[in-house]
Amino acid sequence: MGLFSKISDRIFGRKPAAKPTATPGGAVARPAAVIFTGSKNDPKVSPPSRNPAPAPAAAAPAEPVDVEAVLTDMAAKKGGPSDWRHSIVDLLKLLDLDSSLEARKELATELGVNAGAAGSAEQNIALHRAVMRKLAENGGKVPDALKD
């Protein structure tokens, strides 16, 4: 998983996939066996080819996530000063992500940002704008001032 994926997961409220729970002995918990007593034509026991699944209902389009509101709320809950609107370092720290030069280099490579020397103000500004643009492309509502 790339750093941008972690950023968008935190902002859009997606949780990482849950890992299987282990029992005290260390074995992975398995669901209990189910026994059906119906006929061979019973949809609970017959092969799926005999009982095709109904077509999934069309999913309603997801509402865009207000990125600025989410980040403002996160900053308020943390209570400390944060310039996440302008600083990629502050944005990453607000999201409890690695803000080191190495992490920012990785993010720049992931997003194709080639502005200034690694870690320079020019690159950090370009990286922040690229993150905001990418969030907007992926279902986020981002003010134009944060993208440009």
Tab-separated table of N, CA and C in Angstrom:
chain	number	residue	atom	x	y	z
A	1	MET	N	0.855	-1.173	0.000
A	1	MET	CA	0.000	0.000	0.000
A	1	MET	C	0.898	1.232	0.000
A	2	GLY	N	0.647	2.132	-0.940
A	2	GLY	CA	1.426	3.356	-1.041
A	2	GLY	C	1.003	4.385	-0.006
A	3	LEU	N	1.833	5.395	0.145
A	3	LEU	CA	1.548	6.439	1.129
A	3	LEU	C	0.279	7.204	0.773
A	4	PHE	N	0.043	7.446	-0.528
A	4	PHE	CA	-1.192	8.153	-0.872
A	4	PHE	C	-2.422	7.340	-0.468
A	5	SER	N	-2.368	6.033	-0.610
A	5	SER	CA	-3.491	5.183	-0.194
A	5	SER	C	-3.765	5.347	1.292
A	6	LYS	N	-2.698	5.435	2.075
A	6	LYS	CA	-2.868	5.623	3.521
A	6	LYS	C	-3.492	6.989	3.815
A	7	ILE	N	-3.056	8.009	3.060
A	7	ILE	CA	-3.616	9.354	3.237
A	7	ILE	C	-5.118	9.332	2.932
A	8	SER	N	-5.481	8.787	1.781
A	8	SER	CA	-6.901	8.787	1.398
A	8	SER	C	-7.725	7.904	2.326
A	9	ASP	N	-7.169	6.792	2.791
A	9	ASP	CA	-7.911	5.934	3.723
A	9	ASP	C	-8.228	6.677	5.011
A	10	ARG	N	-7.271	7.445	5.509
A	10	ARG	CA	-7.493	8.185	6.762
A	10	ARG	C	-8.528	9.301	6.566
A	11	ILE	N	-8.459	9.982	5.435
A	11	ILE	CA	-9.368	11.103	5.201
A	11	ILE	C	-10.768	10.613	4.860
A	12	PHE	N	-10.854	9.586	4.028
A	12	PHE	CA	-12.161	9.086	3.604
A	12	PHE	C	-12.771	8.107	4.602
A	13	GLY	N	-12.059	7.820	5.696
A	13	GLY	CA	-12.610	6.982	6.754
A	13	GLY	C	-12.614	5.501	6.451
A	14	ARG	N	-11.803	5.073	5.477
A	14	ARG	CA	-11.741	3.640	5.186
A	14	ARG	C	-10.806	2.996	6.189
A	15	LYS	N	-11.206	1.831	6.628
A	15	LYS	CA	-10.403	1.079	7.583
A	15	LYS	C	-9.641	-0.004	6.840
A	16	PRO	N	-8.424	-0.333	7.295
A	16	PRO	CA	-7.721	-1.449	6.670
A	16	PRO	C	-8.479	-2.743	6.925
A	17	ALA	N	-8.325	-3.715	6.043
A	17	ALA	CA	-9.025	-4.993	6.179
A	17	ALA	C	-8.678	-5.626	7.518
A	18	ALA	N	-9.700	-6.161	8.170
A	18	ALA	CA	-9.487	-6.788	9.466
A	18	ALA	C	-8.725	-8.092	9.290
A	19	LYS	N	-7.812	-8.331	10.200
A	19	LYS	CA	-7.053	-9.575	10.164
A	19	LYS	C	-7.862	-10.642	10.887
A	20	PRO	N	-7.723	-11.916	10.480
A	20	PRO	CA	-8.466	-12.978	11.174
A	20	PRO	C	-8.072	-13.007	12.644
A	21	THR	N	-9.054	-13.257	13.479
A	21	THR	CA	-8.767	-13.307	14.905
A	21	THR	C	-8.204	-14.666	15.267
A	22	ALA	N	-7.279	-14.682	16.181
A	22	ALA	CA	-6.670	-15.933	16.615
A	22	ALA	C	-7.294	-16.368	17.930
A	23	THR	N	-7.410	-17.666	18.102
A	23	THR	CA	-7.917	-18.220	19.353
A	23	THR	C	-6.767	-18.262	20.351
A	24	PRO	N	-7.044	-18.488	21.632
A	24	PRO	CA	-5.965	-18.508	22.619
A	24	PRO	C	-4.824	-19.472	22.270
A	25	GLY	N	-5.118	-20.579	21.595
A	25	GLY	CA	-4.082	-21.539	21.235
A	25	GLY	C	-3.272	-21.100	20.031
A	26	GLY	N	-3.651	-19.970	19.397
A	26	GLY	CA	-2.913	-19.468	18.244
A	26	GLY	C	-3.540	-19.824	16.911
A	27	ALA	N	-4.554	-20.694	16.909
A	27	ALA	CA	-5.198	-21.078	15.652
A	27	ALA	C	-6.176	-19.990	15.232
A	28	VAL	N	-6.369	-19.848	13.930
A	28	VAL	CA	-7.301	-18.862	13.399
A	28	VAL	C	-8.719	-19.381	13.598
A	29	ALA	N	-9.601	-18.518	14.090
A	29	ALA	CA	-10.992	-18.900	14.322
A	29	ALA	C	-11.688	-19.172	13.000
A	30	ARG	N	-12.441	-20.244	12.921
A	30	ARG	CA	-13.181	-20.627	11.714
A	30	ARG	C	-14.667	-20.667	12.053
A	31	PRO	N	-15.514	-20.327	11.074
A	31	PRO	CA	-16.949	-20.393	11.356
A	31	PRO	C	-17.389	-21.841	11.562
A	32	ALA	N	-18.433	-22.012	12.331
A	32	ALA	CA	-18.957	-23.351	12.599
A	32	ALA	C	-19.572	-23.930	11.329
A	33	ALA	N	-19.516	-25.248	11.189
A	33	ALA	CA	-20.100	-25.929	10.032
A	33	ALA	C	-21.615	-25.793	10.079
A	34	VAL	N	-22.220	-25.693	8.897
A	34	VAL	CA	-23.670	-25.584	8.797
A	34	VAL	C	-24.174	-26.798	8.046
A	35	ILE	N	-25.195	-27.462	8.578
A	35	ILE	CA	-25.766	-28.645	7.931
A	35	ILE	C	-27.173	-28.302	7.492
A	36	PHE	N	-27.459	-28.521	6.191
A	36	PHE	CA	-28.776	-28.264	5.643
A	36	PHE	C	-29.465	-29.603	5.399
A	37	THR	N	-30.754	-29.655	5.652
A	37	THR	CA	-31.491	-30.901	5.458
A	37	THR	C	-32.480	-30.804	4.312
A	38	GLY	N	-32.353	-29.776	3.470
A	38	GLY	CA	-33.268	-29.587	2.355
A	38	GLY	C	-32.976	-30.543	1.205
A	39	SER	N	-33.773	-30.447	0.150
A	39	SER	CA	-33.596	-31.301	-1.023
A	39	SER	C	-32.436	-30.789	-1.865
A	40	LYS	N	-32.088	-31.566	-2.916
A	40	LYS	CA	-30.983	-31.151	-3.774
A	40	LYS	C	-31.321	-29.879	-4.546
A	41	ASN	N	-32.608	-29.531	-4.641
A	41	ASN	CA	-33.015	-28.306	-5.320
A	41	ASN	C	-33.113	-27.115	-4.370
A	42	ASP	N	-32.869	-27.360	-3.110
A	42	ASP	CA	-32.905	-26.291	-2.118
A	42	ASP	C	-31.767	-25.317	-2.432
A	43	PRO	N	-32.053	-24.014	-2.580
A	43	PRO	CA	-30.990	-23.064	-2.925
A	43	PRO	C	-29.873	-23.004	-1.888
A	44	LYS	N	-30.127	-23.495	-0.687
A	44	LYS	CA	-29.084	-23.458	0.336
A	44	LYS	C	-28.043	-24.552	0.134
A	45	VAL	N	-28.393	-25.612	-0.622
A	45	VAL	CA	-27.450	-26.716	-0.791
A	45	VAL	C	-27.131	-27.035	-2.238
A	46	SER	N	-27.948	-26.593	-3.182
A	46	SER	CA	-27.692	-26.925	-4.579
A	46	SER	C	-26.593	-26.031	-5.144
A	47	PRO	N	-25.938	-26.479	-6.215
A	47	PRO	CA	-24.839	-25.690	-6.784
A	47	PRO	C	-25.307	-24.315	-7.255
A	48	PRO	N	-24.425	-23.327	-7.208
A	48	PRO	CA	-24.794	-21.964	-7.620
A	48	PRO	C	-25.283	-21.902	-9.060
A	49	SER	N	-24.802	-22.818	-9.933
A	49	SER	CA	-25.244	-22.790	-11.326
A	49	SER	C	-26.732	-23.084	-11.446
A	50	ARG	N	-27.274	-23.831	-10.499
A	50	ARG	CA	-28.704	-24.123	-10.503
A	50	ARG	C	-29.518	-22.969	-9.934
A	51	ASN	N	-28.909	-22.222	-9.072
A	51	ASN	CA	-29.578	-21.102	-8.391
A	51	ASN	C	-28.718	-19.852	-8.517
A	52	PRO	N	-28.703	-19.244	-9.701
A	52	PRO	CA	-27.843	-18.065	-9.860
A	52	PRO	C	-28.243	-16.953	-8.894
A	53	ALA	N	-27.247	-16.238	-8.460
A	53	ALA	CA	-27.488	-15.123	-7.541
A	53	ALA	C	-28.222	-14.011	-8.275
A	54	PRO	N	-29.119	-13.320	-7.590
A	54	PRO	CA	-29.799	-12.197	-8.225
A	54	PRO	C	-28.788	-11.106	-8.577
A	55	ALA	N	-29.104	-10.358	-9.609
A	55	ALA	CA	-28.209	-9.269	-10.038
A	55	ALA	C	-28.108	-8.248	-8.920
A	56	PRO	N	-26.902	-7.759	-8.642
A	56	PRO	CA	-26.760	-6.759	-7.579
A	56	PRO	C	-27.479	-5.467	-7.958
A	57	ALA	N	-28.050	-4.848	-6.948
A	57	ALA	CA	-28.734	-3.575	-7.167
A	57	ALA	C	-27.693	-2.515	-7.483
A	58	ALA	N	-28.063	-1.572	-8.307
A	58	ALA	CA	-27.135	-0.490	-8.668
A	58	ALA	C	-26.806	0.311	-7.411
A	59	ALA	N	-25.535	0.480	-7.164
A	59	ALA	CA	-25.107	1.225	-5.984
A	59	ALA	C	-25.310	2.717	-6.220
A	60	ALA	N	-25.780	3.378	-5.192
A	60	ALA	CA	-25.955	4.830	-5.284
A	60	ALA	C	-24.582	5.478	-5.292
A	61	PRO	N	-24.397	6.528	-6.072
A	61	PRO	CA	-23.094	7.172	-6.088
A	61	PRO	C	-22.753	7.715	-4.704
A	62	ALA	N	-21.518	7.531	-4.322
A	62	ALA	CA	-21.083	7.985	-3.001
A	62	ALA	C	-21.016	9.514	-2.973
A	63	GLU	N	-21.386	10.053	-1.850
A	63	GLU	CA	-21.295	11.497	-1.665
A	63	GLU	C	-19.819	11.876	-1.569
A	64	PRO	N	-19.422	12.990	-2.171
A	64	PRO	CA	-18.021	13.399	-2.038
A	64	PRO	C	-17.705	13.753	-0.575
A	65	VAL	N	-16.507	13.400	-0.151
A	65	VAL	CA	-16.064	13.686	1.215
A	65	VAL	C	-15.465	15.085	1.243
A	66	ASP	N	-15.923	15.895	2.178
A	66	ASP	CA	-15.405	17.256	2.330
A	66	ASP	C	-14.057	17.176	3.047
A	67	VAL	N	-12.984	17.157	2.253
A	67	VAL	CA	-11.634	16.967	2.767
A	67	VAL	C	-11.269	18.056	3.772
A	68	GLU	N	-11.579	19.300	3.453
A	68	GLU	CA	-11.245	20.403	4.351
A	68	GLU	C	-11.950	20.247	5.694
A	69	ALA	N	-13.216	19.868	5.683
A	69	ALA	CA	-13.963	19.700	6.933
A	69	ALA	C	-13.387	18.556	7.766
A	70	VAL	N	-13.042	17.454	7.117
A	70	VAL	CA	-12.477	16.302	7.829
A	70	VAL	C	-11.157	16.685	8.489
A	71	LEU	N	-10.281	17.340	7.724
A	71	LEU	CA	-8.975	17.709	8.266
A	71	LEU	C	-9.075	18.786	9.345
A	72	THR	N	-9.989	19.738	9.168
A	72	THR	CA	-10.200	20.773	10.180
A	72	THR	C	-10.675	20.143	11.483
A	73	ASP	N	-11.582	19.170	11.369
A	73	ASP	CA	-12.092	18.464	12.550
A	73	ASP	C	-10.968	17.677	13.232
A	74	MET	N	-10.151	16.996	12.443
A	74	MET	CA	-9.037	16.239	13.016
A	74	MET	C	-8.072	17.165	13.758
A	75	ALA	N	-7.775	18.317	13.151
A	75	ALA	CA	-6.852	19.276	13.769
A	75	ALA	C	-7.436	19.811	15.079
A	76	ALA	N	-8.736	20.075	15.085
A	76	ALA	CA	-9.384	20.583	16.297
A	76	ALA	C	-9.336	19.548	17.412
A	77	LYS	N	-9.525	18.281	17.066
A	77	LYS	CA	-9.496	17.214	18.075
A	77	LYS	C	-8.099	17.020	18.646
A	78	LYS	N	-7.091	17.217	17.819
A	78	LYS	CA	-5.712	17.063	18.310
A	78	LYS	C	-5.293	18.251	19.153
A	79	GLY	N	-5.877	19.420	18.879
A	79	GLY	CA	-5.659	20.589	19.711
A	79	GLY	C	-4.363	21.356	19.501
A	80	GLY	N	-3.398	20.787	18.831
A	80	GLY	CA	-2.137	21.494	18.625
A	80	GLY	C	-2.162	22.309	17.349
A	81	PRO	N	-1.177	23.180	17.187
A	81	PRO	CA	-1.127	23.973	15.959
A	81	PRO	C	-0.787	23.077	14.762
A	82	SER	N	-1.429	23.365	13.632
A	82	SER	CA	-1.175	22.593	12.409
A	82	SER	C	-1.434	23.486	11.208
A	83	ASP	N	-0.502	23.505	10.290
A	83	ASP	CA	-0.660	24.274	9.054
A	83	ASP	C	-0.879	23.304	7.894
A	84	TRP	N	-1.770	22.322	8.080
A	84	TRP	CA	-2.006	21.285	7.079
A	84	TRP	C	-2.480	21.852	5.753
A	85	ARG	N	-3.049	23.068	5.739
A	85	ARG	CA	-3.522	23.671	4.490
A	85	ARG	C	-2.378	24.032	3.547
A	86	HIS	N	-1.174	24.204	4.091
A	86	HIS	CA	-0.031	24.621	3.281
A	86	HIS	C	1.155	23.668	3.358
A	87	SER	N	1.259	22.909	4.421
A	87	SER	CA	2.441	22.097	4.680
A	87	SER	C	2.156	20.606	4.528
A	88	ILE	N	2.900	19.954	3.638
A	88	ILE	CA	2.755	18.501	3.480
A	88	ILE	C	3.205	17.789	4.753
A	89	VAL	N	4.220	18.326	5.415
A	89	VAL	CA	4.701	17.711	6.657
A	89	VAL	C	3.604	17.761	7.719
A	90	ASP	N	2.976	18.920	7.893
A	90	ASP	CA	1.899	19.041	8.874
A	90	ASP	C	0.709	18.166	8.500
A	91	LEU	N	0.408	18.067	7.218
A	91	LEU	CA	-0.688	17.211	6.770
A	91	LEU	C	-0.418	15.758	7.146
A	92	LEU	N	0.783	15.273	6.856
A	92	LEU	CA	1.132	13.890	7.185
A	92	LEU	C	1.123	13.653	8.690
A	93	LYS	N	1.634	14.616	9.463
A	93	LYS	CA	1.633	14.483	10.921
A	93	LYS	C	0.211	14.456	11.464
A	94	LEU	N	-0.662	15.298	10.905
A	94	LEU	CA	-2.055	15.324	11.331
A	94	LEU	C	-2.717	13.962	11.131
A	95	LEU	N	-2.326	13.281	10.059
A	95	LEU	CA	-2.887	11.966	9.743
A	95	LEU	C	-2.134	10.825	10.421
A	96	ASP	N	-1.181	11.174	11.298
A	96	ASP	CA	-0.354	10.193	11.999
A	96	ASP	C	0.397	9.287	11.025
A	97	LEU	N	0.948	9.906	9.979
A	97	LEU	CA	1.735	9.187	8.981
A	97	LEU	C	3.172	9.691	9.004
A	98	ASP	N	4.075	8.904	8.471
A	98	ASP	CA	5.492	9.249	8.415
A	98	ASP	C	5.680	10.494	7.548
A	99	SER	N	6.293	11.532	8.108
A	99	SER	CA	6.519	12.778	7.368
A	99	SER	C	7.997	12.985	7.049
A	100	SER	N	8.798	11.943	7.206
A	100	SER	CA	10.234	12.060	6.965
A	100	SER	C	10.524	12.383	5.502
A	101	LEU	N	11.747	12.837	5.247
A	101	LEU	CA	12.165	13.132	3.883
A	101	LEU	C	12.018	11.885	3.004
A	102	GLU	N	12.388	10.751	3.529
A	102	GLU	CA	12.288	9.498	2.765
A	102	GLU	C	10.834	9.202	2.381
A	103	ALA	N	9.909	9.407	3.320
A	103	ALA	CA	8.487	9.171	3.039
A	103	ALA	C	7.981	10.160	1.993
A	104	ARG	N	8.428	11.416	2.082
A	104	ARG	CA	7.997	12.414	1.104
A	104	ARG	C	8.586	12.139	-0.274
A	105	LYS	N	9.811	11.616	-0.316
A	105	LYS	CA	10.403	11.218	-1.602
A	105	LYS	C	9.570	10.104	-2.232
A	106	GLU	N	9.163	9.135	-1.410
A	106	GLU	CA	8.329	8.025	-1.880
A	106	GLU	C	6.992	8.549	-2.416
A	107	LEU	N	6.396	9.473	-1.686
A	107	LEU	CA	5.116	10.055	-2.105
A	107	LEU	C	5.284	10.836	-3.404
A	108	ALA	N	6.381	11.582	-3.524
A	108	ALA	CA	6.643	12.344	-4.745
A	108	ALA	C	6.777	11.408	-5.942
A	109	THR	N	7.454	10.295	-5.761
A	109	THR	CA	7.604	9.306	-6.826
A	109	THR	C	6.245	8.706	-7.175
A	110	GLU	N	5.478	8.359	-6.151
A	110	GLU	CA	4.157	7.766	-6.351
A	110	GLU	C	3.228	8.695	-7.139
A	111	LEU	N	3.303	10.002	-6.867
A	111	LEU	CA	2.408	10.967	-7.509
A	111	LEU	C	3.038	11.644	-8.728
A	112	GLY	N	4.273	11.315	-9.026
A	112	GLY	CA	4.941	11.890	-10.194
A	112	GLY	C	5.295	13.355	-10.033
A	113	VAL	N	5.642	13.768	-8.828
A	113	VAL	CA	6.008	15.163	-8.565
A	113	VAL	C	7.517	15.314	-8.734
A	114	ASN	N	7.912	16.189	-9.661
A	114	ASN	CA	9.331	16.428	-9.942
A	114	ASN	C	9.633	17.918	-9.879
A	115	ALA	N	9.392	18.524	-8.736
A	115	ALA	CA	9.620	19.964	-8.594
A	115	ALA	C	10.697	20.193	-7.551
A	116	GLY	N	11.739	20.882	-7.920
A	116	GLY	CA	12.786	21.235	-6.969
A	116	GLY	C	13.532	20.030	-6.434
A	117	ALA	N	14.504	20.297	-5.584
A	117	ALA	CA	15.292	19.239	-4.956
A	117	ALA	C	14.456	18.543	-3.891
A	118	ALA	N	14.763	17.283	-3.637
A	118	ALA	CA	14.036	16.511	-2.619
A	118	ALA	C	14.082	17.239	-1.288
A	119	GLY	N	12.945	17.454	-0.701
A	119	GLY	CA	12.857	18.116	0.590
A	119	GLY	C	12.835	19.631	0.532
A	120	SER	N	12.981	20.198	-0.657
A	120	SER	CA	12.977	21.658	-0.774
A	120	SER	C	11.558	22.190	-0.584
A	121	ALA	N	11.466	23.476	-0.286
A	121	ALA	CA	10.155	24.108	-0.137
A	121	ALA	C	9.357	23.966	-1.429
A	122	GLU	N	10.036	24.134	-2.561
A	122	GLU	CA	9.364	24.015	-3.861
A	122	GLU	C	8.736	22.629	-4.035
A	123	GLN	N	9.492	21.583	-3.689
A	123	GLN	CA	8.949	20.240	-3.835
A	123	GLN	C	7.823	19.990	-2.835
A	124	ASN	N	7.986	20.445	-1.599
A	124	ASN	CA	6.951	20.228	-0.592
A	124	ASN	C	5.635	20.903	-0.968
A	125	ILE	N	5.716	22.100	-1.536
A	125	ILE	CA	4.504	22.806	-1.976
A	125	ILE	C	3.847	22.044	-3.122
A	126	ALA	N	4.652	21.620	-4.096
A	126	ALA	CA	4.125	20.867	-5.233
A	126	ALA	C	3.525	19.542	-4.776
A	127	LEU	N	4.151	18.915	-3.804
A	127	LEU	CA	3.663	17.637	-3.281
A	127	LEU	C	2.323	17.818	-2.566
A	128	HIS	N	2.204	18.875	-1.774
A	128	HIS	CA	0.943	19.155	-1.073
A	128	HIS	C	-0.183	19.367	-2.083
A	129	ARG	N	0.089	20.155	-3.113
A	129	ARG	CA	-0.931	20.423	-4.136
A	129	ARG	C	-1.298	19.148	-4.890
A	130	ALA	N	-0.308	18.310	-5.172
A	130	ALA	CA	-0.570	17.049	-5.876
A	130	ALA	C	-1.450	16.128	-5.033
A	131	VAL	N	-1.199	16.084	-3.728
A	131	VAL	CA	-2.020	15.264	-2.833
A	131	VAL	C	-3.456	15.771	-2.847
A	132	MET	N	-3.638	17.075	-2.757
A	132	MET	CA	-4.991	17.640	-2.743
A	132	MET	C	-5.715	17.382	-4.069
A	133	ARG	N	-5.002	17.539	-5.192
A	133	ARG	CA	-5.615	17.252	-6.502
A	133	ARG	C	-6.025	15.787	-6.599
A	134	LYS	N	-5.153	14.904	-6.136
A	134	LYS	CA	-5.425	13.461	-6.202
A	134	LYS	C	-6.603	13.096	-5.296
A	135	LEU	N	-6.711	13.736	-4.140
A	135	LEU	CA	-7.860	13.501	-3.255
A	135	LEU	C	-9.147	13.918	-3.960
A	136	ALA	N	-9.103	15.043	-4.675
A	136	ALA	CA	-10.276	15.514	-5.415
A	136	ALA	C	-10.639	14.525	-6.522
A	137	GLU	N	-9.639	13.957	-7.192
A	137	GLU	CA	-9.895	12.984	-8.256
A	137	GLU	C	-10.494	11.688	-7.720
A	138	ASN	N	-10.265	11.410	-6.451
A	138	ASN	CA	-10.711	10.159	-5.843
A	138	ASN	C	-11.939	10.322	-4.943
A	139	GLY	N	-12.739	11.348	-5.191
A	139	GLY	CA	-14.002	11.483	-4.479
A	139	GLY	C	-13.980	12.491	-3.346
A	140	GLY	N	-12.945	13.278	-3.256
A	140	GLY	CA	-12.892	14.291	-2.207
A	140	GLY	C	-13.340	15.645	-2.732
A	141	LYS	N	-13.992	16.390	-1.868
A	141	LYS	CA	-14.367	17.769	-2.189
A	141	LYS	C	-13.278	18.650	-1.589
A	142	VAL	N	-12.436	19.211	-2.485
A	142	VAL	CA	-11.278	19.996	-2.052
A	142	VAL	C	-11.407	21.397	-2.627
A	143	PRO	N	-11.304	22.434	-1.793
A	143	PRO	CA	-11.370	23.806	-2.314
A	143	PRO	C	-10.267	24.054	-3.338
A	144	ASP	N	-10.579	24.840	-4.371
A	144	ASP	CA	-9.595	25.141	-5.419
A	144	ASP	C	-8.326	25.746	-4.844
A	145	ALA	N	-8.440	26.527	-3.794
A	145	ALA	CA	-7.273	27.177	-3.203
A	145	ALA	C	-6.266	26.164	-2.683
A	146	LEU	N	-6.709	24.966	-2.324
A	146	LEU	CA	-5.803	23.947	-1.817
A	146	LEU	C	-5.193	23.108	-2.948
A	147	LYS	N	-5.794	23.158	-4.124
A	147	LYS	CA	-5.286	22.371	-5.255
A	147	LYS	C	-4.312	23.164	-6.119
A	148	ASP	N	-4.410	24.483	-6.100
A	148	ASP	CA	-3.597	25.307	-7.000
A	148	ASP	C	-2.573	26.148	-6.294
